[in-house]
Amino acid sequence: MLDFFTIFSKGGIVLWCFQGAGVTESFTGPVNALIRSVILQERSGNNSFNHEALSLKYKLDNEFELIFVVGFQKILTLTYVDKFIDDVQLHFRDRYKNELEQKGALKLLNNSFEFQDDFMMLLREAEESSKARSPAHMRSFKESEKSQKTVKSMIETKGGDKGKEQGGKKNKNTKKEGEDLKVLAAIFLSFHCCDIFSFYHSKSPKPQKPKEKQMRVWDMGGSSTKNLDYSDSRNGEHSLNDMFWRKCVQLCLFLSSKKGGAFGGMFGMLKGLVGSKSLSQDDMEPVLEKMRDHLIAKNVAADIASQLCDSVAKKLEGKVMGTFTTVASTVKQALQDSLVQILQPKRRVDILRDVMEAQSQRRPFVITFCGVNGVGKSTNLAKISYWLIENGFTVLIAACDTFRAGAVEQLRTHQRRLNSLHPPEQHGGRPVVQLYEKGYGKDAAGIAMEAIAYARNQAFDVVLVDTAGRMQDNAPLMTALAKLIAVNMPDLVLFVGEALVGNEAVDQLVKFNQALADHSMSDKPRLIDGIVLTKFDTIDDKVGAAISMTYITGQPIVFVGTGQTYNDLRSLNARAVVSALMKA
């Protein structure tokens, strides 16, 4: 019932694959989609992925840098898949451990991984165990534990509370005792690292007849020194060396005799320091919990923060830590790398190059702006107009906000100011910015269509379509926006959002994309292509909205608004944003 199963390295080398009987279509398409949309985009928190009619389950092996992927029809409910993929991973690792430990792509290519018989055996066992499971029998009330309880058993007595309190105290004492053992272990390490012999010399009893201790004296008349005696003779059998090792043995026996494995914990700490510790979920959980709270405090949406931390846990689980690195530093570095990868677009949006390509086709390049009310769509449209004019292009602004009072007048003011900065006399007597408007109460999709036709006839390079602000829950206005985009098919759809929002950013983008998909007349609907993040200068280091918006859409942040003037438009520096996000 499986369509395919494949094992490949993170470098892209396929080590082994299986294709089900009767399956003719290649599995490269779904696997490549998984790599592009999940693995490369650092979205591996969830181990499932849907591609058309297929459902894919995957598992990362971070120790050997392997990926195990199984695919089956989405309509099937295969309960054994999760356990089956775990079994295949363990079996494959155990059998080819020596080959996998060899580094280098050529060595992996030269090895032969014959895994067909083992795979079929594991598959048969998984299918038989799934069939053997009988449906759970629903118990009657008399069979349940609740029926055995009486009123008396549910009342807590004073003595019981006291015993519970005592038990709690015992746990606290046990915890305190464990802390004491850690302190003793630290003292032992300090003794070992410092001049332990000097320490014991100061604490040991004085000998009965010590020799007079001399200092090293430099002979000023020459370059030689007098090598003087530094030894300390002792009567009896308690020398410094014997005393030191006796104390060490006593401390080790004391630690090893304590319940809780403090002695093993001490050496576990040393083992982690020298780089032989393999990370587990339990090791990372406390650090990830703090990282999750930190991201939420920096304005990352709560669901996105949880998914990011889960993705980092999947990425690091089973990985061997580097030498002298802690769990916290390892997790933090992995999270930083993931955040940078998320903010860097999977496709590059180069507006200037696309405008020149549209010029070669003798048509205008059309950009549509959408977003909720009051986020700065018209203001940032004017900033982008100024940026395009500075790069030598002519712009036509289509006033398609026929709902808000003053929207057309605001755009007319921007047009007048931009033309004053670039007088028509400097451009052959032709204004570099024009406004196309039909007043209020008209159909926005029709005005946009007329503006695009006018720009084509008048040889404008770019058309910027301003739309009315609308809340994501307003169904009629969302339908009108979807109609405008479906009818005119702009080259670029930019969502304008505030950098101040947190969880709201996720809701806005999800519902905007959903509305565009639901009301599209095409099999491949036009969704949001990029994001303009406004009011970025007002948030200090709470830059989490950038992560939330990019993560939920998978689209890049094209521009960032950083002020009130036409020059206050910047491209996003992913590493600077991540640095501000991770700052305590």
Coordinates of C-alpha atoms in Angstrom, one line a residue:
M1 CA 0.0 0.0 0.0
L2 CA 3.1 2.2 0.0
D3 CA 3.8 4.2 -3.2
F4 CA 7.5 4.6 -2.5
F5 CA 10.2 4.7 0.2
T6 CA 13.5 6.4 -0.3
I7 CA 16.7 7.0 1.7
F8 CA 19.0 9.8 0.7
S9 CA 21.7 12.0 2.2
K10 CA 21.3 15.7 2.9
G11 CA 23.7 16.3 0.1
G12 CA 21.2 14.8 -2.3
I13 CA 22.7 11.3 -2.9
V14 CA 20.0 8.6 -3.1
L15 CA 21.3 5.6 -1.2
W16 CA 18.3 3.3 -1.7
C17 CA 14.7 3.5 -2.9
F18 CA 11.6 1.3 -3.2
Q19 CA 8.6 1.8 -5.5
G20 CA 5.3 0.0 -4.9
A21 CA 3.8 -2.5 -7.4
G22 CA 1.7 -0.9 -10.0
V23 CA 3.1 2.6 -9.3
T24 CA 4.3 4.1 -12.6
E25 CA 4.7 7.8 -11.7
S26 CA 8.2 8.9 -10.5
F27 CA 8.5 9.9 -6.9
T28 CA 11.1 12.6 -7.7
G29 CA 8.4 15.3 -7.9
P30 CA 6.9 14.8 -4.4
V31 CA 10.4 14.4 -2.9
N32 CA 11.7 17.5 -4.5
A33 CA 8.7 19.4 -3.3
L34 CA 9.3 18.2 0.2
I35 CA 13.0 19.3 0.0
R36 CA 12.1 22.8 -1.4
S37 CA 9.1 23.5 0.9
V38 CA 10.2 21.8 4.1
I39 CA 13.8 20.8 4.4
L40 CA 15.4 23.9 2.8
Q41 CA 12.9 26.3 4.4
E42 CA 13.6 25.0 8.0
R43 CA 10.0 23.8 8.5
S44 CA 10.7 20.3 9.7
G45 CA 8.7 20.6 13.0
N46 CA 5.9 18.4 11.6
N47 CA 7.0 15.1 10.1
S48 CA 4.2 15.0 7.4
F49 CA 3.8 16.8 4.1
N50 CA 1.0 16.6 1.5
H51 CA 1.7 16.9 -2.3
E52 CA -1.3 16.6 -4.6
A53 CA -2.8 13.2 -4.0
L54 CA 0.1 11.9 -1.9
S55 CA 0.9 12.1 1.8
L56 CA 4.6 12.0 2.7
K57 CA 6.1 11.1 6.1
Y58 CA 9.8 11.8 6.7
K59 CA 12.4 11.4 9.4
L60 CA 15.7 13.1 9.8
D61 CA 18.8 11.3 11.0
N62 CA 21.2 14.0 12.1
E63 CA 24.0 11.8 13.1
F64 CA 24.6 10.4 9.6
E65 CA 22.9 13.3 7.8
L66 CA 20.2 11.1 6.2
I67 CA 16.5 11.6 5.3
F68 CA 14.0 8.8 5.2
V69 CA 10.8 9.5 3.2
V70 CA 7.8 7.3 2.7
G71 CA 4.9 8.2 0.4
F72 CA 1.3 6.8 0.2
Q73 CA -2.1 7.8 -1.1
K74 CA -3.7 10.6 1.0
I75 CA -7.0 8.8 1.2
L76 CA -5.4 5.8 3.0
T77 CA -5.1 5.7 6.8
L78 CA -2.0 3.8 7.6
T79 CA -1.5 3.7 11.3
Y80 CA 1.8 1.8 11.2
V81 CA 3.8 4.3 9.1
D82 CA 5.4 6.2 12.0
K83 CA 6.7 3.1 13.7
F84 CA 7.6 1.6 10.4
I85 CA 9.8 4.5 9.4
D86 CA 11.5 4.4 12.8
D87 CA 12.2 0.7 12.4
V88 CA 13.7 1.2 8.9
Q89 CA 15.9 4.0 10.1
L90 CA 17.3 1.9 13.0
H91 CA 17.8 -1.2 10.9
F92 CA 19.5 0.7 8.0
R93 CA 21.8 2.5 10.5
D94 CA 22.8 -0.7 12.2
R95 CA 23.5 -2.6 9.0
Y96 CA 25.5 0.1 7.2
K97 CA 27.1 2.0 10.1
N98 CA 30.6 1.5 8.9
E99 CA 29.8 2.8 5.4
L100 CA 27.8 5.7 6.7
E101 CA 30.6 6.9 9.0
Q102 CA 32.8 7.4 5.9
K103 CA 32.8 11.1 5.0
G104 CA 32.5 12.3 1.4
A105 CA 30.1 12.0 -1.4
L106 CA 32.3 9.8 -3.5
K107 CA 32.6 7.2 -0.8
L108 CA 28.8 7.1 -0.5
L109 CA 28.4 6.7 -4.2
N110 CA 30.9 3.8 -4.3
N111 CA 29.1 1.9 -1.6
S112 CA 26.3 -0.6 -2.4
F113 CA 23.3 -0.5 -0.1
E114 CA 21.4 -3.8 -0.6
F115 CA 18.4 -3.3 1.6
Q116 CA 15.4 -4.8 -0.3
D117 CA 15.0 -8.0 1.7
D118 CA 15.3 -6.3 5.0
F119 CA 12.8 -3.6 4.0
M120 CA 10.2 -6.1 2.8
M121 CA 10.6 -8.1 6.0
L122 CA 10.0 -4.9 8.1
L123 CA 7.1 -4.0 5.9
R124 CA 5.4 -7.4 6.3
E125 CA 5.9 -7.2 10.1
A126 CA 4.4 -3.7 10.3
E127 CA 1.4 -4.6 8.2
E128 CA 0.7 -7.8 10.2
S129 CA 1.0 -6.0 13.5
S130 CA -1.4 -3.4 12.3
K131 CA -4.0 -6.1 11.2
A132 CA -3.5 -8.0 14.5
R133 CA -4.6 -5.0 16.6
S134 CA -8.2 -5.6 17.6
P135 CA -10.4 -2.6 18.1
A136 CA -10.5 -1.4 21.7
H137 CA -13.5 -2.6 23.7
M138 CA -15.6 0.1 25.3
R139 CA -15.9 -0.6 29.1
S140 CA -19.1 -0.4 31.0
F141 CA -19.4 1.8 34.0
K142 CA -19.0 -1.1 36.4
E143 CA -15.7 -2.0 34.8
S144 CA -14.3 1.5 35.0
E145 CA -12.1 2.7 37.9
K146 CA -14.6 5.5 38.6
S147 CA -17.3 3.0 39.7
Q148 CA -14.9 1.7 42.4
K149 CA -14.5 5.0 44.1
T150 CA -16.5 6.0 47.1
V151 CA -17.2 9.4 48.6
K152 CA -14.8 8.6 51.5
S153 CA -11.9 7.7 49.1
M154 CA -12.3 11.1 47.4
I155 CA -12.0 13.1 50.6
E156 CA -8.5 14.1 51.6
T157 CA -7.7 13.7 55.2
K158 CA -5.5 15.9 57.3
G159 CA -3.0 13.1 57.9
G160 CA -2.9 12.5 54.2
D161 CA -2.1 16.1 53.5
K162 CA 0.6 16.0 56.1
G163 CA 2.2 13.0 54.6
K164 CA 2.0 14.6 51.2
E165 CA 3.8 17.6 52.6
Q166 CA 6.4 15.4 54.2
G167 CA 6.9 13.7 50.9
G168 CA 7.4 17.1 49.2
K169 CA 10.0 18.0 51.8
K170 CA 11.8 14.8 51.1
N171 CA 11.9 15.6 47.4
K172 CA 13.3 19.0 48.2
N173 CA 15.9 17.5 50.4
T174 CA 16.8 15.0 47.7
K175 CA 17.1 17.8 45.3
K176 CA 19.3 19.8 47.7
E177 CA 21.5 16.7 48.2
G178 CA 21.9 16.4 44.5
E179 CA 23.0 20.0 44.3
D180 CA 25.5 19.4 47.0
L181 CA 27.0 16.5 45.1
K182 CA 27.4 18.8 42.0
V183 CA 29.2 21.3 44.2
L184 CA 31.6 18.6 45.4
A185 CA 32.2 17.5 41.9
A186 CA 33.0 21.0 40.9
I187 CA 35.4 21.3 43.8
F188 CA 37.1 18.1 42.7
L189 CA 37.6 19.5 39.2
S190 CA 38.9 22.8 40.6
F191 CA 41.5 20.9 42.7
H192 CA 42.6 19.0 39.6
C193 CA 43.0 22.1 37.4
C194 CA 44.7 24.3 40.1
D195 CA 48.1 23.9 41.7
I196 CA 46.8 21.1 44.0
F197 CA 50.1 20.4 45.6
S198 CA 50.5 24.0 46.7
F199 CA 47.0 23.8 48.2
Y200 CA 47.8 20.7 50.3
H201 CA 51.2 22.0 51.2
S202 CA 49.6 25.0 52.9
K203 CA 47.1 22.8 54.8
S204 CA 49.3 19.9 55.8
P205 CA 51.0 19.6 59.2
K206 CA 54.5 20.9 59.4
P207 CA 57.4 18.4 59.4
Q208 CA 59.5 17.9 62.5
K209 CA 62.8 18.8 60.8
P210 CA 62.2 20.6 57.6
K211 CA 65.1 21.8 55.5
E212 CA 65.6 25.5 55.1
K213 CA 63.8 26.4 52.0
Q214 CA 65.7 28.5 49.5
M215 CA 64.7 30.8 46.7
R216 CA 65.9 30.7 43.2
V217 CA 68.7 33.3 42.9
W218 CA 69.7 34.8 39.6
D219 CA 73.5 35.2 39.1
M220 CA 73.8 38.9 38.0
G221 CA 77.2 38.3 36.7
G222 CA 76.2 35.8 34.1
S223 CA 73.3 34.1 32.4
S224 CA 73.1 30.9 34.5
T225 CA 70.9 30.3 37.5
K226 CA 71.4 28.3 40.5
N227 CA 69.1 25.2 40.5
L228 CA 68.0 25.1 44.1
D229 CA 66.0 22.4 45.9
Y230 CA 62.2 22.7 45.9
S231 CA 61.4 19.4 47.5
D232 CA 60.0 19.0 51.0
S233 CA 61.1 16.0 53.0
R234 CA 58.5 14.4 55.3
N235 CA 58.7 11.9 58.1
G236 CA 56.1 9.2 57.8
E237 CA 54.1 7.8 54.9
H238 CA 51.7 10.8 54.3
S239 CA 53.4 12.6 51.3
L240 CA 51.6 15.2 49.3
N241 CA 51.1 12.8 46.4
D242 CA 49.6 10.1 48.5
M243 CA 47.3 12.5 50.3
F244 CA 46.1 14.0 47.1
W245 CA 45.1 10.7 45.5
R246 CA 43.6 9.4 48.8
K247 CA 41.3 12.4 48.9
C248 CA 40.4 11.9 45.2
V249 CA 39.5 8.2 45.9
Q250 CA 37.5 9.2 48.9
L251 CA 35.5 11.8 47.0
C252 CA 34.9 9.4 44.1
L253 CA 33.7 6.6 46.4
F254 CA 31.4 9.1 48.2
L255 CA 29.9 10.3 45.0
S256 CA 29.5 6.9 43.5
S257 CA 27.7 5.6 46.6
K258 CA 25.0 8.3 46.4
K259 CA 21.7 7.3 44.8
G260 CA 21.0 9.4 41.7
G261 CA 24.3 8.8 39.8
A262 CA 26.1 12.1 40.7
F263 CA 29.4 10.4 39.9
G264 CA 28.1 9.4 36.5
G265 CA 26.6 12.9 36.1
M266 CA 30.0 14.4 36.7
F267 CA 31.6 12.4 34.0
G268 CA 28.6 13.0 31.8
M269 CA 29.3 16.7 32.1
L270 CA 33.0 16.0 31.1
K271 CA 31.8 13.8 28.3
G272 CA 29.6 16.7 27.0
L273 CA 32.5 19.1 27.2
V274 CA 34.8 17.0 25.0
G275 CA 32.3 16.6 22.2
S276 CA 31.0 13.0 22.5
K277 CA 27.5 13.8 23.8
S278 CA 24.5 13.0 21.5
L279 CA 21.7 15.5 21.8
S280 CA 18.3 14.1 22.9
Q281 CA 14.8 15.7 23.2
D282 CA 15.1 15.8 27.0
D283 CA 18.4 17.7 26.8
M284 CA 17.0 20.4 24.5
E285 CA 13.5 20.8 26.1
P286 CA 14.5 23.3 28.9
V287 CA 16.5 25.4 26.4
L288 CA 13.8 25.3 23.7
E289 CA 11.2 26.3 26.3
K290 CA 13.2 29.4 27.1
M291 CA 13.8 30.1 23.4
R292 CA 10.0 29.8 22.7
D293 CA 9.2 32.3 25.5
H294 CA 11.9 34.7 24.2
L295 CA 10.5 34.6 20.6
I296 CA 7.0 35.3 21.8
A297 CA 8.3 38.2 23.8
K298 CA 9.9 39.6 20.6
N299 CA 6.5 39.6 18.9
V300 CA 6.7 36.3 17.1
A301 CA 3.3 34.6 16.9
A302 CA 2.9 31.9 19.5
D303 CA 2.1 29.1 17.0
I304 CA 5.1 30.1 14.8
A305 CA 7.4 30.2 17.8
S306 CA 6.4 26.6 18.8
Q307 CA 6.8 25.4 15.2
L308 CA 10.3 26.9 15.0
C309 CA 11.4 25.3 18.2
D310 CA 10.0 21.9 17.1
S311 CA 11.8 22.3 13.8
V312 CA 15.1 23.0 15.6
A313 CA 14.5 20.0 17.9
K314 CA 14.0 17.7 14.9
K315 CA 17.1 19.2 13.2
L316 CA 19.4 18.6 16.2
E317 CA 18.0 15.3 17.7
G318 CA 20.7 12.7 17.6
K319 CA 23.4 15.1 16.5
V320 CA 26.8 15.0 18.3
M321 CA 27.7 18.2 20.0
G322 CA 30.9 20.0 19.1
T323 CA 33.9 20.2 21.4
F324 CA 33.5 22.4 24.5
T325 CA 30.0 23.5 23.4
T326 CA 26.9 23.6 25.6
V327 CA 23.4 22.5 24.7
A328 CA 22.2 26.1 25.0
S329 CA 24.8 27.5 22.6
T330 CA 24.2 24.6 20.1
V331 CA 20.4 25.2 20.2
K332 CA 20.7 28.9 19.9
Q333 CA 23.1 28.7 16.9
A334 CA 20.7 26.2 15.1
L335 CA 17.8 28.6 15.8
Q336 CA 19.7 31.5 14.4
D337 CA 20.6 29.6 11.2
S338 CA 16.9 28.6 10.8
L339 CA 15.7 32.1 11.2
V340 CA 18.2 33.5 8.7
Q341 CA 17.1 30.7 6.2
I342 CA 13.4 31.6 6.7
L343 CA 14.0 35.4 6.1
Q344 CA 16.0 34.7 3.0
P345 CA 13.6 34.2 0.1
K346 CA 13.3 30.9 -1.7
R347 CA 12.9 33.0 -4.8
R348 CA 14.4 36.4 -5.5
V349 CA 12.1 39.4 -6.1
D350 CA 14.0 41.8 -8.4
I351 CA 11.5 44.5 -9.4
L352 CA 14.0 46.6 -11.5
R353 CA 14.9 43.6 -13.6
D354 CA 11.3 42.5 -14.0
V355 CA 10.3 46.1 -15.1
M356 CA 13.0 46.1 -17.7
E357 CA 11.9 42.7 -19.0
A358 CA 8.3 44.1 -19.2
Q359 CA 9.7 47.1 -21.2
S360 CA 11.2 44.7 -23.7
Q361 CA 7.7 43.2 -24.2
R362 CA 6.2 46.7 -24.6
R363 CA 3.8 46.4 -21.7
P364 CA 3.6 48.0 -18.2
F365 CA 4.7 46.1 -15.1
V366 CA 1.7 46.0 -12.7
I367 CA 2.0 45.9 -8.9
T368 CA -1.1 45.6 -6.7
F369 CA -1.0 46.7 -3.0
C370 CA -3.3 45.1 -0.5
G371 CA -3.7 45.0 3.3
V372 CA -5.8 45.9 6.3
N373 CA -6.9 49.4 7.2
G374 CA -4.3 52.0 8.4
V375 CA -1.1 50.1 7.8
G376 CA 0.3 52.6 5.3
K377 CA -0.5 51.3 1.8
S378 CA -0.8 54.7 0.1
T379 CA 2.3 56.1 1.9
N380 CA 4.5 53.2 0.9
L381 CA 3.1 53.2 -2.6
A382 CA 4.4 56.8 -2.9
K383 CA 7.8 55.7 -1.5
I384 CA 8.1 52.9 -4.1
S385 CA 7.0 55.4 -6.8
Y386 CA 9.9 57.7 -5.7
W387 CA 12.3 54.7 -5.8
L388 CA 11.2 53.7 -9.3
I389 CA 11.5 57.3 -10.6
E390 CA 15.0 57.5 -9.1
N391 CA 15.8 54.5 -11.2
G392 CA 14.6 56.1 -14.4
F393 CA 11.1 54.7 -14.8
T394 CA 7.7 56.4 -15.4
V395 CA 4.8 55.5 -13.0
L396 CA 1.1 55.5 -13.3
I397 CA -0.8 55.3 -10.0
A398 CA -4.3 53.7 -10.2
A399 CA -6.6 55.0 -7.5
C400 CA -8.7 51.9 -6.9
D401 CA -9.6 52.8 -3.3
T402 CA -13.1 54.0 -4.0
F403 CA -14.3 53.5 -0.5
R404 CA -12.2 55.6 2.0
A405 CA -12.9 59.3 2.0
G406 CA -9.8 61.3 1.0
A407 CA -8.0 58.3 -0.6
V408 CA -7.9 59.9 -4.1
E409 CA -6.9 63.3 -2.7
Q410 CA -4.0 61.7 -0.7
L411 CA -2.7 60.1 -3.9
R412 CA -3.1 63.4 -5.8
T413 CA -1.0 65.1 -3.1
H414 CA 1.8 62.5 -3.5
Q415 CA 1.7 62.9 -7.3
R416 CA 2.1 66.6 -7.0
R417 CA 5.0 66.4 -4.6
L418 CA 6.8 63.7 -6.6
N419 CA 6.5 65.7 -9.8
S420 CA 7.9 68.7 -8.0
L421 CA 11.0 66.7 -7.0
H422 CA 11.4 65.5 -10.6
P423 CA 10.0 68.4 -12.8
P424 CA 8.7 67.5 -16.2
E425 CA 11.2 69.8 -17.8
Q426 CA 14.0 67.4 -16.8
H427 CA 12.1 64.5 -18.6
G428 CA 11.3 66.0 -22.0
G429 CA 8.2 67.9 -20.7
R430 CA 6.4 64.7 -19.6
P431 CA 5.5 64.2 -15.9
V432 CA 7.1 61.1 -14.5
V433 CA 4.1 60.3 -12.2
Q434 CA 0.5 60.5 -13.2
L435 CA -2.7 59.6 -11.3
Y436 CA -5.5 57.6 -12.9
E437 CA -8.8 58.1 -10.9
K438 CA -12.5 57.8 -11.5
G439 CA -13.8 59.1 -8.2
Y440 CA -15.6 57.2 -5.5
G441 CA -18.2 54.4 -5.5
K442 CA -17.0 52.8 -8.7
D443 CA -15.9 49.2 -9.4
A444 CA -12.2 48.9 -8.4
A445 CA -11.5 46.0 -10.8
G446 CA -12.8 48.0 -13.7
I447 CA -10.7 51.1 -12.8
A448 CA -7.6 48.9 -12.6
M449 CA -8.3 47.4 -16.0
E450 CA -8.8 50.9 -17.6
A451 CA -5.6 52.2 -15.9
I452 CA -3.5 49.3 -17.2
A453 CA -4.9 49.8 -20.7
Y454 CA -4.1 53.6 -20.4
A455 CA -0.6 52.9 -19.3
R456 CA 0.0 50.6 -22.2
N457 CA -1.2 53.2 -24.7
Q458 CA 0.8 56.0 -23.0
A459 CA 4.0 53.9 -22.7
F460 CA 4.2 54.0 -18.9
D461 CA 6.7 51.6 -17.4
V462 CA 5.0 50.7 -14.1
V463 CA 1.4 50.7 -12.9
L464 CA 0.9 50.9 -9.1
V465 CA -2.6 49.8 -8.0
D466 CA -3.8 51.2 -4.7
T467 CA -6.7 49.2 -3.1
A468 CA -9.0 49.9 -0.2
G469 CA -8.0 48.7 3.2
R470 CA -10.1 45.8 4.4
M471 CA -10.1 43.5 7.4
Q472 CA -9.5 39.8 6.7
D473 CA -12.9 38.9 8.1
N474 CA -14.9 41.2 5.7
A475 CA -16.1 38.7 3.1
P476 CA -17.6 41.1 0.6
L477 CA -14.4 43.3 0.4
M478 CA -12.2 40.2 0.3
T479 CA -14.2 38.9 -2.6
A480 CA -13.8 42.3 -4.4
L481 CA -10.0 42.1 -3.9
A482 CA -9.9 38.6 -5.3
K483 CA -11.9 39.7 -8.3
L484 CA -9.5 42.6 -8.9
I485 CA -6.5 40.4 -8.9
A486 CA -8.1 37.6 -10.9
V487 CA -9.4 39.9 -13.6
N488 CA -6.2 42.0 -14.1
M489 CA -3.5 39.4 -13.3
P490 CA -0.9 41.8 -11.9
D491 CA 2.8 40.9 -12.1
L492 CA 3.3 41.3 -8.4
V493 CA 0.9 41.3 -5.4
L494 CA 2.4 42.9 -2.3
F495 CA 0.8 42.6 1.1
V496 CA 1.4 45.7 3.2
G497 CA 1.5 44.9 7.0
E498 CA 2.6 46.5 10.2
A499 CA 5.7 45.5 12.1
L500 CA 3.8 46.0 15.3
V501 CA 1.5 43.0 15.1
G502 CA 2.1 39.6 16.5
N503 CA -0.4 36.8 16.3
E504 CA -2.7 39.0 14.2
A505 CA -0.1 38.9 11.3
V506 CA -0.7 35.1 10.9
D507 CA -4.5 35.5 10.8
Q508 CA -4.3 38.4 8.3
L509 CA -2.0 36.6 5.8
V510 CA -3.8 33.2 6.1
K511 CA -7.2 34.7 5.3
F512 CA -5.9 37.0 2.6
N513 CA -4.3 34.1 0.8
Q514 CA -7.4 31.9 1.4
A515 CA -9.7 34.5 -0.1
L516 CA -7.5 34.9 -3.2
A517 CA -7.5 31.1 -3.7
D518 CA -11.2 30.7 -3.1
H519 CA -12.3 33.4 -5.5
S520 CA -9.8 32.8 -8.2
M521 CA -11.0 31.6 -11.6
S522 CA -7.8 29.8 -12.4
D523 CA -6.5 26.4 -11.4
K524 CA -3.3 28.0 -10.2
P525 CA -4.6 31.1 -8.2
R526 CA -2.5 34.2 -7.7
L527 CA -1.6 34.6 -4.1
I528 CA 0.6 37.1 -2.2
D529 CA 4.0 37.4 -3.8
G530 CA 5.8 39.5 -1.3
I531 CA 5.5 41.6 1.8
V532 CA 6.1 45.3 2.6
L533 CA 6.6 45.7 6.3
T534 CA 5.8 49.2 7.5
K535 CA 6.6 51.2 10.7
F536 CA 9.8 49.2 11.2
D537 CA 11.4 52.1 13.0
T538 CA 8.9 52.1 15.9
I539 CA 9.5 48.6 17.2
D540 CA 13.1 48.6 18.5
D541 CA 14.2 44.9 18.7
K542 CA 10.7 43.4 18.6
V543 CA 11.0 42.3 15.0
G544 CA 9.0 39.1 15.4
A545 CA 6.4 40.1 12.9
A546 CA 8.9 39.7 10.1
I547 CA 9.4 36.1 11.0
S548 CA 5.7 35.4 11.4
M549 CA 4.8 36.9 8.0
T550 CA 7.6 35.2 6.1
Y551 CA 7.1 31.8 7.8
I552 CA 3.3 31.7 7.1
T553 CA 3.5 32.7 3.4
G554 CA 7.0 31.5 2.4
Q555 CA 7.3 34.8 0.5
P556 CA 10.1 37.4 1.0
I557 CA 9.9 40.8 2.6
V558 CA 10.5 43.0 -0.4
F559 CA 10.7 46.4 1.4
V560 CA 10.8 47.8 4.9
G561 CA 9.4 51.2 5.8
T562 CA 11.6 53.0 8.2
G563 CA 10.2 56.6 8.4
Q564 CA 7.9 59.3 7.0
T565 CA 9.9 60.6 4.0
Y566 CA 10.2 59.2 0.5
N567 CA 13.8 58.0 1.2
D568 CA 12.7 55.9 4.2
L569 CA 12.5 52.6 2.3
R570 CA 15.0 49.8 2.8
S571 CA 15.6 46.2 1.8
L572 CA 15.6 43.7 4.7
N573 CA 18.9 42.6 6.2
A574 CA 18.1 39.1 7.4
R575 CA 21.1 38.7 9.7
A576 CA 20.5 42.1 11.3
V577 CA 16.9 41.2 12.0
V578 CA 17.9 37.8 13.5
S579 CA 20.6 39.5 15.6
A580 CA 18.0 41.9 17.0
L581 CA 15.6 39.0 17.6
M582 CA 18.0 36.9 19.6
K583 CA 19.3 39.8 21.6
A584 CA 18.4 39.3 25.3

